[in-house]
Structures are given as structure tokens and as C-alpha cells.
GROMACS .gro file of C-alpha atoms in nm:
model
  334
    1MET     CA    1  11.053   1.017   8.399
    2GLU     CA    2  11.139   0.693   8.183
    3ILE     CA    3  11.268   0.667   7.893
    4ARG     CA    4  11.182   0.401   7.568
    5ASN     CA    5  11.327   0.314   7.214
    6LEU     CA    6  11.039   0.419   6.957
    7GLY     CA    7  10.968   0.050   6.842
    8ALA     CA    8  11.265  -0.115   6.708
    9SER     CA    9  11.466   0.196   6.625
   10GLY     CA   10  11.767   0.393   6.797
   11LEU     CA   11  11.558   0.644   6.865
   12LYS     CA   12  11.489   0.763   7.229
   13ILE     CA   13  11.133   0.922   7.376
   14SER     CA   14  11.019   0.971   7.677
   15ALA     CA   15  10.735   0.717   7.779
   16ILE     CA   16  10.502   1.020   7.876
   17SER     CA   17  10.522   1.264   7.561
   18TYR     CA   18  10.327   1.588   7.533
   19GLY     CA   19  10.068   1.695   7.265
   20ASN     CA   20   9.871   2.010   7.183
   21TRP     CA   21   9.597   1.821   6.934
   22LEU     CA   22   9.305   2.058   7.116
   23THR     CA   23   9.452   2.273   7.366
   24HIS     CA   24   9.721   2.513   7.202
   25GLY     CA   25   9.611   2.816   6.943
   26SER     CA   26   9.252   2.738   7.011
   27GLN     CA   27   9.109   2.602   7.388
   28VAL     CA   28   9.383   2.772   7.575
   29GLU     CA   29   9.564   3.087   7.601
   30GLU     CA   30   9.906   3.106   7.487
   31ASP     CA   31  10.061   3.236   7.820
   32ALA     CA   32   9.877   2.920   7.989
   33ALA     CA   33   9.997   2.707   7.685
   34LEU     CA   34  10.371   2.820   7.720
   35ALA     CA   35  10.325   2.744   8.119
   36CYS     CA   36  10.195   2.397   8.044
   37VAL     CA   37  10.545   2.337   7.784
   38ARG     CA   38  10.792   2.453   8.029
   39GLN     CA   39  10.598   2.212   8.312
   40ALA     CA   40  10.674   1.919   8.071
   41LEU     CA   41  11.029   2.015   8.036
   42ASP     CA   42  11.051   2.060   8.438
   43GLU     CA   43  10.895   1.714   8.473
   44GLY     CA   44  11.161   1.547   8.229
   45ILE     CA   45  10.934   1.524   7.895
   46THR     CA   46  11.152   1.530   7.607
   47THR     CA   47  10.883   1.447   7.353
   48PHE     CA   48  10.611   1.684   7.199
   49ASP     CA   49  10.394   1.589   6.944
   50THR     CA   50  10.171   1.834   6.721
   51ALA     CA   51  10.026   1.842   6.382
   52ASP     CA   52  10.003   2.162   6.121
   53VAL     CA   53   9.622   2.130   6.092
   54TYR     CA   54   9.587   2.153   6.520
   55ALA     CA   55   9.439   2.518   6.542
   56ASN     CA   56   9.499   2.567   6.165
   57THR     CA   57   9.858   2.535   6.232
   58ALA     CA   58   9.903   2.775   6.523
   59ALA     CA   59   9.963   2.505   6.746
   60GLU     CA   60  10.270   2.478   6.572
   61THR     CA   61  10.363   2.794   6.617
   62VAL     CA   62  10.276   2.792   7.012
   63LEU     CA   63  10.490   2.508   7.038
   64GLY     CA   64  10.782   2.653   6.848
   65LYS     CA   65  10.740   2.954   7.075
   66ALA     CA   66  10.724   2.713   7.366
   67LEU     CA   67  11.077   2.552   7.270
   68ALA     CA   68  11.295   2.859   7.118
   69GLY     CA   69  11.616   2.811   7.284
   70GLU     CA   70  11.617   2.494   7.431
   71ARG     CA   71  11.881   2.235   7.346
   72ARG     CA   72  11.751   2.115   6.998
   73GLU     CA   73  11.970   1.767   6.998
   74GLY     CA   74  11.764   1.731   7.400
   75LEU     CA   75  11.433   1.744   7.217
   76GLU     CA   76  11.209   1.499   6.963
   77ILE     CA   77  10.985   1.706   6.809
   78PHE     CA   78  10.695   1.493   6.593
   79THR     CA   79  10.433   1.712   6.355
   80LYS     CA   80  10.183   1.549   6.104
   81VAL     CA   81  10.027   1.613   5.759
   82TYR     CA   82   9.730   1.480   5.561
   83TRP     CA   83   9.424   1.762   5.701
   84PRO     CA   84   9.340   2.064   5.534
   85THR     CA   85   9.511   2.392   5.647
   86GLY     CA   86   9.462   2.686   5.501
   87PRO     CA   87   9.198   2.793   5.265
   88GLY     CA   88   9.155   2.401   5.211
   89LYS     CA   89   9.165   2.374   4.835
   90HIS     CA   90   9.179   2.109   4.650
   91ASN     CA   91   9.561   2.071   4.686
   92ASP     CA   92   9.589   2.182   5.078
   93HIS     CA   93   9.517   1.825   5.203
   94GLY     CA   94   9.597   1.435   5.155
   95LEU     CA   95   9.958   1.301   5.110
   96SER     CA   96  10.005   1.403   4.752
   97ARG     CA   97  10.371   1.471   4.667
   98LYS     CA   98  10.273   1.837   4.664
   99HIS     CA   99  10.110   1.855   5.050
  100ILE     CA  100  10.376   1.652   5.145
  101MET     CA  101  10.714   1.875   5.021
  102GLU     CA  102  10.479   2.210   5.091
  103SER     CA  103  10.358   2.141   5.416
  104ILE     CA  104  10.703   1.972   5.586
  105ASP     CA  105  10.850   2.341   5.480
  106GLY     CA  106  10.567   2.546   5.674
  107SER     CA  107  10.548   2.280   5.987
  108LEU     CA  108  10.970   2.353   6.023
  109LYS     CA  109  10.899   2.707   6.021
  110ARG     CA  110  10.624   2.767   6.262
  111LEU     CA  111  10.793   2.479   6.479
  112GLY     CA  112  11.111   2.695   6.416
  113THR     CA  113  11.349   2.417   6.368
  114ASP     CA  114  11.551   2.256   6.034
  115TYR     CA  115  11.400   1.922   6.168
  116VAL     CA  116  11.143   1.690   6.305
  117ASP     CA  117  11.262   1.383   6.452
  118LEU     CA  118  10.947   1.205   6.328
  119TYR     CA  119  10.705   1.312   6.075
  120GLN     CA  120  10.376   1.122   6.042
  121ALA     CA  121  10.100   1.087   5.778
  122HIS     CA  122   9.800   1.199   5.967
  123ARG     CA  123   9.586   0.965   5.816
  124TYR     CA  124   9.554   0.687   5.500
  125ASP     CA  125   9.498   0.853   5.176
  126TYR     CA  126   9.275   0.663   4.961
  127GLU     CA  127   9.304   0.879   4.641
  128THR     CA  128   9.702   0.895   4.642
  129PRO     CA  129   9.914   0.607   4.524
  130LEU     CA  130  10.106   0.487   4.858
  131GLU     CA  131  10.351   0.481   4.671
  132GLU     CA  132  10.381   0.844   4.561
  133THR     CA  133  10.323   0.896   4.966
  134MET     CA  134  10.628   0.693   5.043
  135GLU     CA  135  10.833   0.825   4.778
  136ALA     CA  136  10.771   1.223   4.905
  137PHE     CA  137  10.818   1.060   5.300
  138ALA     CA  138  11.163   0.926   5.126
  139ASP     CA  139  11.206   1.261   5.005
  140VAL     CA  140  11.189   1.436   5.319
  141VAL     CA  141  11.408   1.212   5.502
  142ARG     CA  142  11.709   1.206   5.302
  143SER     CA  143  11.654   1.607   5.274
  144GLY     CA  144  11.720   1.625   5.659
  145LYS     CA  145  11.415   1.777   5.699
  146ALA     CA  146  11.268   1.462   5.878
  147LEU     CA  147  11.462   1.161   6.108
  148TYR     CA  148  11.228   0.908   6.052
  149ILE     CA  149  10.873   0.838   5.939
  150GLY     CA  150  10.516   0.750   6.088
  151VAL     CA  151  10.167   0.643   6.052
  152SER     CA  152   9.864   0.771   6.258
  153GLU     CA  153   9.504   0.582   6.260
  154TRP     CA  154   9.660   0.337   5.986
  155ARG     CA  155   9.510  -0.042   5.941
  156ALA     CA  156   9.713  -0.339   5.992
  157GLU     CA  157   9.723  -0.404   5.619
  158GLU     CA  158   9.787  -0.044   5.556
  159ILE     CA  159  10.099  -0.036   5.781
  160ARG     CA  160  10.263  -0.346   5.611
  161ALA     CA  161  10.212  -0.223   5.269
  162ALA     CA  162  10.373   0.101   5.401
  163HIS     CA  163  10.661  -0.060   5.578
  164ALA     CA  164  10.735  -0.299   5.289
  165LEU     CA  165  10.787   0.045   5.047
  166ALA     CA  166  10.974   0.230   5.365
  167ARG     CA  167  11.251  -0.046   5.326
  168GLU     CA  168  11.257  -0.075   4.965
  169LEU     CA  169  11.361   0.301   4.949
  170ARG     CA  170  11.575   0.250   5.249
  171ILE     CA  171  11.380   0.537   5.521
  172PRO     CA  172  11.293   0.446   5.858
  173LEU     CA  173  10.890   0.369   5.932
  174VAL     CA  174  10.924   0.353   6.286
  175SER     CA  175  10.561   0.456   6.462
  176SER     CA  176  10.186   0.457   6.435
  177GLN     CA  177   9.991   0.689   6.670
  178PRO     CA  178   9.631   0.550   6.727
  179GLN     CA  179   9.374   0.608   6.998
  180TYR     CA  180   9.461   0.363   7.282
  181SER     CA  181   9.270   0.358   7.612
  182MET     CA  182   9.123   0.125   7.886
  183LEU     CA  183   8.796   0.231   7.673
  184TRP     CA  184   8.915   0.214   7.335
  185ARG     CA  185   9.111  -0.096   7.257
  186VAL     CA  186   9.068  -0.153   6.882
  187ILE     CA  187   9.428  -0.164   6.776
  188GLU     CA  188   9.489  -0.495   7.005
  189ALA     CA  189   9.368  -0.749   6.757
  190GLU     CA  190   9.501  -0.652   6.442
  191VAL     CA  191   9.771  -0.303   6.464
  192VAL     CA  192   9.961  -0.373   6.736
  193PRO     CA  193  10.093  -0.775   6.646
  194THR     CA  194  10.140  -0.659   6.258
  195CYS     CA  195  10.370  -0.403   6.441
  196GLU     CA  196  10.551  -0.601   6.679
  197GLU     CA  197  10.677  -0.784   6.358
  198LEU     CA  198  10.739  -0.530   6.208
  199GLY     CA  199  10.965  -0.335   6.477
  200ILE     CA  200  10.723  -0.024   6.468
  201GLY     CA  201  10.626   0.143   6.834
  202GLN     CA  202  10.259   0.280   6.890
  203ILE     CA  203  10.290   0.664   6.991
  204VAL     CA  204   9.919   0.664   7.180
  205TRP     CA  205   9.665   0.906   7.205
  206SER     CA  206   9.381   1.000   7.457
  207PRO     CA  207   9.512   0.783   7.687
  208ILE     CA  208   9.249   0.872   7.942
  209ALA     CA  209   8.990   0.890   7.656
  210GLN     CA  210   8.923   1.225   7.643
  211GLY     CA  211   8.932   1.317   7.992
  212VAL     CA  212   8.628   1.061   8.115
  213LEU     CA  213   8.854   0.810   8.226
  214THR     CA  214   8.973   1.126   8.522
  215GLY     CA  215   8.625   0.994   8.676
  216LYS     CA  216   8.566   1.364   8.695
  217TYR     CA  217   8.193   1.293   8.473
  218GLN     CA  218   7.942   1.177   8.694
  219PRO     CA  219   7.645   0.903   8.564
  220GLY     CA  220   7.354   1.134   8.595
  221GLN     CA  221   7.496   1.450   8.589
  222ALA     CA  222   7.565   1.728   8.376
  223PRO     CA  223   7.911   1.768   8.277
  224PRO     CA  224   8.158   2.038   8.513
  225GLU     CA  225   8.089   2.374   8.342
  226GLY     CA  226   8.406   2.415   8.139
  227SER     CA  227   8.498   2.081   8.091
  228ARG     CA  228   8.579   1.959   7.755
  229ALA     CA  229   8.244   1.775   7.725
  230THR     CA  230   8.099   2.095   7.720
  231ASP     CA  231   8.375   2.287   7.493
  232THR     CA  232   8.248   2.232   7.131
  233LYS     CA  233   8.589   2.395   7.003
  234GLY     CA  234   8.813   2.127   7.255
  235GLY     CA  235   8.655   1.781   7.124
  236ALA     CA  236   8.305   1.812   7.308
  237ASP     CA  237   8.218   1.558   6.973
  238MET     CA  238   8.463   1.345   7.034
  239ILE     CA  239   8.377   1.271   7.436
  240GLY     CA  240   8.002   1.213   7.335
  241ARG     CA  241   8.081   0.848   7.265
  242TRP     CA  242   8.172   0.818   7.596
  243MET     CA  243   7.899   1.012   7.795
  244GLN     CA  244   7.660   0.775   7.874
  245ASP     CA  245   7.553   0.669   8.216
  246ASP     CA  246   7.670   0.297   8.159
  247VAL     CA  247   8.037   0.360   8.085
  248LEU     CA  248   8.039   0.657   8.361
  249THR     CA  249   7.931   0.418   8.616
  250ARG     CA  250   8.175   0.169   8.505
  251VAL     CA  251   8.406   0.407   8.506
  252GLN     CA  252   8.352   0.528   8.884
  253GLN     CA  253   8.412   0.193   8.959
  254LEU     CA  254   8.770   0.199   8.879
  255ARG     CA  255   8.846   0.495   9.178
  256PRO     CA  256   8.888   0.199   9.438
  257ILE     CA  257   9.134  -0.009   9.216
  258ALA     CA  258   9.344   0.343   9.196
  259ASP     CA  259   9.311   0.454   9.532
  260ASP     CA  260   9.430   0.100   9.640
  261ALA     CA  261   9.739   0.135   9.366
  262GLY     CA  262   9.815   0.457   9.562
  263LEU     CA  263   9.737   0.606   9.210
  264SER     CA  264   9.467   0.886   9.103
  265MET     CA  265   9.193   0.785   8.810
  266SER     CA  266   9.463   0.957   8.518
  267GLN     CA  267   9.752   0.784   8.662
  268LEU     CA  268   9.592   0.454   8.663
  269ALA     CA  269   9.485   0.499   8.298
  270ILE     CA  270   9.823   0.632   8.156
  271ALA     CA  271  10.025   0.346   8.338
  272TRP     CA  272   9.782   0.079   8.200
  273VAL     CA  273   9.818   0.226   7.846
  274LEU     CA  274  10.242   0.166   7.908
  275GLN     CA  275  10.202  -0.155   8.021
  276ASN     CA  276  10.182  -0.231   7.661
  277ASP     CA  277  10.471  -0.365   7.551
  278ASN     CA  278  10.429  -0.228   7.187
  279VAL     CA  279  10.311   0.141   7.350
  280SER     CA  280  10.664   0.339   7.339
  281SER     CA  281  10.498   0.735   7.461
  282ALA     CA  282  10.194   0.797   7.527
  283ILE     CA  283  10.056   1.158   7.488
  284ILE     CA  284   9.933   1.351   7.736
  285GLY     CA  285   9.720   1.725   7.668
  286ALA     CA  286   9.746   1.961   7.969
  287SER     CA  287   9.539   2.306   7.987
  288ARG     CA  288   9.727   2.403   8.347
  289PRO     CA  289  10.042   2.289   8.445
  290GLU     CA  290   9.947   2.122   8.757
  291GLN     CA  291   9.757   1.880   8.493
  292VAL     CA  292  10.105   1.804   8.364
  293THR     CA  293  10.318   1.719   8.720
  294GLU     CA  294   9.991   1.448   8.800
  295ASN     CA  295   9.998   1.291   8.456
  296VAL     CA  296  10.394   1.251   8.433
  297LYS     CA  297  10.356   1.044   8.784
  298ALA     CA  298  10.246   0.775   8.611
  299ALA     CA  299  10.568   0.705   8.407
  300GLY     CA  300  10.755   0.409   8.530
  301VAL     CA  301  10.468   0.251   8.744
  302SER     CA  302  10.384  -0.156   8.723
  303LEU     CA  303  10.042  -0.253   8.697
  304ASP     CA  304  10.020  -0.598   8.857
  305ASP     CA  305   9.811  -0.850   8.698
  306ALA     CA  306   9.582  -0.843   8.980
  307VAL     CA  307   9.496  -0.494   8.884
  308LEU     CA  308   9.502  -0.516   8.554
  309LYS     CA  309   9.195  -0.844   8.604
  310ALA     CA  310   9.031  -0.607   8.800
  311ILE     CA  311   9.020  -0.312   8.542
  312ASP     CA  312   8.942  -0.560   8.245
  313GLU     CA  313   8.630  -0.719   8.515
  314VAL     CA  314   8.525  -0.354   8.560
  315LEU     CA  315   8.544  -0.227   8.191
  316ASP     CA  316   8.474  -0.531   7.953
  317PRO     CA  317   8.091  -0.443   7.899
  318VAL     CA  318   8.178  -0.132   7.731
  319VAL     CA  319   8.518  -0.179   7.582
  320GLU     CA  320   8.541  -0.072   7.236
  321ARG     CA  321   8.726  -0.355   7.048
  322ASP     CA  322   8.652  -0.387   6.708
  323PRO     CA  323   8.931  -0.374   6.484
  324ALA     CA  324   8.731  -0.213   6.212
  325LYS     CA  325   8.719   0.115   6.392
  326THR     CA  326   9.074   0.193   6.307
  327GLN     CA  327   9.053   0.345   5.935
  328SER     CA  328   9.127   0.648   5.807
  329PRO     CA  329   8.808   0.851   5.653
  330PRO     CA  330   8.800   0.968   5.306
  331ARG     CA  331   8.900   1.307   5.257
  332ARG     CA  332   8.697   1.641   5.367
  333PRO     CA  333   8.542   1.817   5.047
  334SER     CA  334   8.707   2.113   4.970
   0.00000   0.00000   0.00000
């Protein structure tokens, strides 16, 4: 497993991290989830990403159980705060001081650990002053409950403002967690240059575009039974944007490129995001251990310029690049 620094910080993480957004506690039975985490550990993954909102806190509980007994110093455990959990009352979401301070304690209890390596703001909160949010994160760090701070799906100007406050408060804001793939490149124009300047690394989610870049979805054909595109609990709403014949046709044209490179389609997709110098880690998920084994083989792969050019020539007409697509939504109504 390739090991990289998280941004300009001294924290080292695995280039491929394991996330349980759409699986643990909801889509995948617990025994299968535990087997996937075990396989990730066996493959050299040390970095594990979750969030309190995943499966309404159940994902954190499953991950905590899966990692129990492992040497804590050899792991990097990340979680997030923002979205509603529990009954979803008026203070059960957002980035207020109240919600952050209560949420970190709940996450630590479910994960079975005294601290997380990275605590992330899962979206930007337009209803809470940024100063309040960053001061609360500073107290979380100073209490020893988190070592580093990060954000997820924040725009460049929001990251810059938070970084300035973090410097004043003397806490390490080191990461951004955006969606990023061959098909979804909205961070390249503004977020990546800003983060490169500030020493912030990307921990990217959905590098295979919710499974579309595996090539298993064929144009003009119904999605395979049991796939994410058919699972209302497993992200069918998000994958819908790619389930268009023009996109799926072009994805199929990547297959000979992957074959020539000696890679599977998913390995090609993960290796592609890892070519970006600002990407510290790519998050993979799995419902079966063999998926972990396949995807970790993308670590350390170098794609030459000819391969990168060929990918661009195939996908360019269907790639989303609009930086305005990186924007936090307003809070969900209580």
C-alpha cells in the first residue's frame, strides 16, 4: 500500500482509504461489512472514513466493532459532523457549537476510541457563523478528541476563510473531502489550486462514480439486479445522473484503455484520481471483500501521459467541470 502525507501535514495515510457511506449499517449485513474491513486491513489500508449520519449512526458503530482490538496507533480514523442524526430536531444538525460538541462525543462512543485522527465538517453551514464553528473545532482539538480538522464539499472561498481562522486559532485544518472522478472534475478549477496554496490535501469520494466507471452498466440495458442503480437505500438517486446512454457508451470506450494498461476499469478510475498531486487518498467502499482486493491494486499505479490523454479524448463531452457544483446545501427542514 502506498502511503502519502495528508496535505502538507505530517499525518501519513494510506493512498486508498476505506469508507462505509452506503454499506455498513444499511445496504450490507454486518457480517459482510466486518469481512470487508478485515480485508481492507489485510490489504494494507490503514485509513478508515465514516460519518455520524451514515445509516443514522449505525455505520460508525459497525466500523468501531470491526476495528476493535486493532492497534489504535496504526490506524487513521476519520468521521464527520453536520447532517441530522437521531430524531432530527432543530439542534440535531449543522455546525453550531452545541451540535459539534455533542456529536464528537457520540461518534467517539460509537467508534470505541478516545479520539479521531480527523474530524470533518460534512458540509458548510450557512446558518452558523464560521467563527463559532471553528472555535468549537478548536476546542475539540485542544481536548484531544480530534487531532486534525477537515471539511467536505466546501467551496474554495469557504475553505480559504476557514483556513485563515484555523491559523489564528492554531489548529490544523488539513483536508478537503470532495467528490472527484474522471466524470466529476468540478474541484479542478478552484478548490484544488486553493488547497495546493494552503497545504490542504484532498480525500476524494466516489472515484468510480458510484460504480459507473466499472463498466458494469451498459447503454440501452436495464441495470444489473442488485446493483447500486436499483437500490433505493444504496445511492440510486445519486448514480442517476450518470445513467444516460451517452455517458455509458463513452465509459465502455475506456475498456481497451484499461486493458492496454493491464488494469480493470475500477483500477483505472482509482489510479486516475491518484495521479492528481493534490489528492492524498481515494476512498473506496465495498459490499464484498474481493472488491477491496481488486481496488487496492490501483495504489502506486502511474498512468503515463498517453493514457491520460486517451481518457480525456473519450470522456470530454460528458465530463462535469462547473466549479459551482461544489456547494453545500441549506439545512434540511426539521
